[in-house]
């Protein structure tokens, strides 16, 4: 390393130190959206950042999505995806695909990426260790016709048993969680990953919830980034349609998390390399902070 590079590295470390100390021993829940899993370079970089957090004494817990990946397999099988208010209408056949893609393909890819970068990740779905209990989400209103739509096997979280996550954290492992819940009757439920991340952050008493996605954060009607929004502003933006589709569960779960004691929740651009570190380890942060 050149002298200049070495000095720069030292400067960066010194600047990051207060933030590292602030989060040391704390839990940070990172929701890794399917849309943020853009290419191999970004995925490796995400995994490296997660391993770095663990190395500096922070407990990262990853909750992942995989909506686009589910959509691609459904398409190959000749099945159309339908979303109502950001939720995939999930019949029994679709549920099988969701479980295969989230619990298998995507979960193991992330686990493998983290392990390749020197971490020790363990993949879970909500079925493992009875982590996520779910119940059927009642009908949602269609955006287009205003009709009530039965969402099928779409669930909402009814309870979380964090014992398995605590055990992994304590053993220096990094939990990587797929958003599949299990009902009273043993049936699998497809749960929006943002909603799972919010509930996990709340029950773990996380210091921070970060939702990595494919926009700069919450945008206003003119496409400008809002660096912070309150519950009241969110309600207005939803009512006038500025916040819609996949952004709805994101703001909803972030609000829920901060109202349940999570110190901060932010929506961050996962397409930007090291967005996660910039949000955690700098004063200005990046993306949109959601305030209760
Ligand atoms: N006000 C808004 N600001 C930013 N994005 C928005 C807004 N309203 C709706 N969206 C949409 O929400 C999407 C993010 O949600 P989603 O596609 O479900 O991402 P992920 O896979 O990361 O969960 C954005 O790509 C954008 O199309
Ligand atoms: C009910 C529901 O919509 N579940 C989502 C679960 C995956 C997810 O949330 O993925 P992203 O975070 O990448 O959007 C789905 O089937 O797409």
Short mmCIF file of C-alpha atoms and ligand atoms in Angstrom, two decimals, residues 31 33-36 68 194 212-215 217-219 242-247 250, ligand 1:
data_model
loop_
_atom_site.label_atom_id
_atom_site.label_comp_id
_atom_site.label_asym_id
_atom_site.label_seq_id
_atom_site.Cartn_x
_atom_site.Cartn_y
_atom_site.Cartn_z
CA UNK A 31 -33.46 -6.28 4.84
CA UNK A 33 -34.53 -6.76 -1.16
CA UNK A 34 -34.61 -8.88 -4.30
CA UNK A 35 -34.34 -5.70 -6.35
CA UNK A 36 -31.12 -4.74 -4.58
CA UNK A 68 -38.04 -10.69 -8.82
CA UNK A 194 -40.19 -5.95 4.72
CA UNK A 212 -31.98 -2.06 1.05
CA UNK A 213 -33.91 -1.57 -2.17
CA UNK A 214 -33.64 -0.26 -5.72
CA UNK A 215 -34.49 3.41 -5.21
CA UNK A 217 -35.19 6.09 -0.69
CA UNK A 218 -38.69 7.52 -0.51
CA UNK A 219 -39.19 9.98 -3.37
CA UNK A 242 -46.92 9.14 -4.19
CA UNK A 243 -46.05 6.09 -2.08
CA UNK A 244 -47.48 2.99 -3.74
CA UNK A 245 -46.75 -0.64 -4.66
CA UNK A 246 -43.64 -2.16 -3.08
CA UNK A 247 -42.93 1.03 -1.11
CA UNK A 250 -41.58 -0.76 3.42
N1 LIG B 1 -42.64 7.26 -3.30
C1 LIG B 1 -41.84 6.28 -3.74
N2 LIG B 1 -40.49 6.44 -3.67
C2 LIG B 1 -39.65 5.46 -4.12
N3 LIG B 1 -40.08 4.27 -4.65
C3 LIG B 1 -41.41 4.06 -4.73
C4 LIG B 1 -42.35 5.05 -4.27
N4 LIG B 1 -43.58 4.54 -4.46
C5 LIG B 1 -43.46 3.35 -5.02
N5 LIG B 1 -42.15 3.01 -5.19
C6 LIG B 1 -41.69 1.77 -5.78
O1 LIG B 1 -41.25 0.88 -4.75
C7 LIG B 1 -40.23 0.06 -5.30
C8 LIG B 1 -39.46 -0.64 -4.19
O2 LIG B 1 -40.23 -1.73 -3.71
P1 LIG B 1 -39.94 -3.24 -4.21
O3 LIG B 1 -39.93 -3.27 -5.70
O4 LIG B 1 -40.91 -4.12 -3.51
O5 LIG B 1 -38.45 -3.43 -3.72
P2 LIG B 1 -37.72 -4.61 -2.91
O6 LIG B 1 -37.61 -5.78 -3.82
O7 LIG B 1 -36.40 -4.02 -2.58
O8 LIG B 1 -38.54 -4.89 -1.68
C9 LIG B 1 -39.43 1.05 -6.10
O9 LIG B 1 -38.65 0.43 -7.09
C10 LIG B 1 -40.53 1.94 -6.72
O10 LIG B 1 -40.92 1.45 -7.99
#
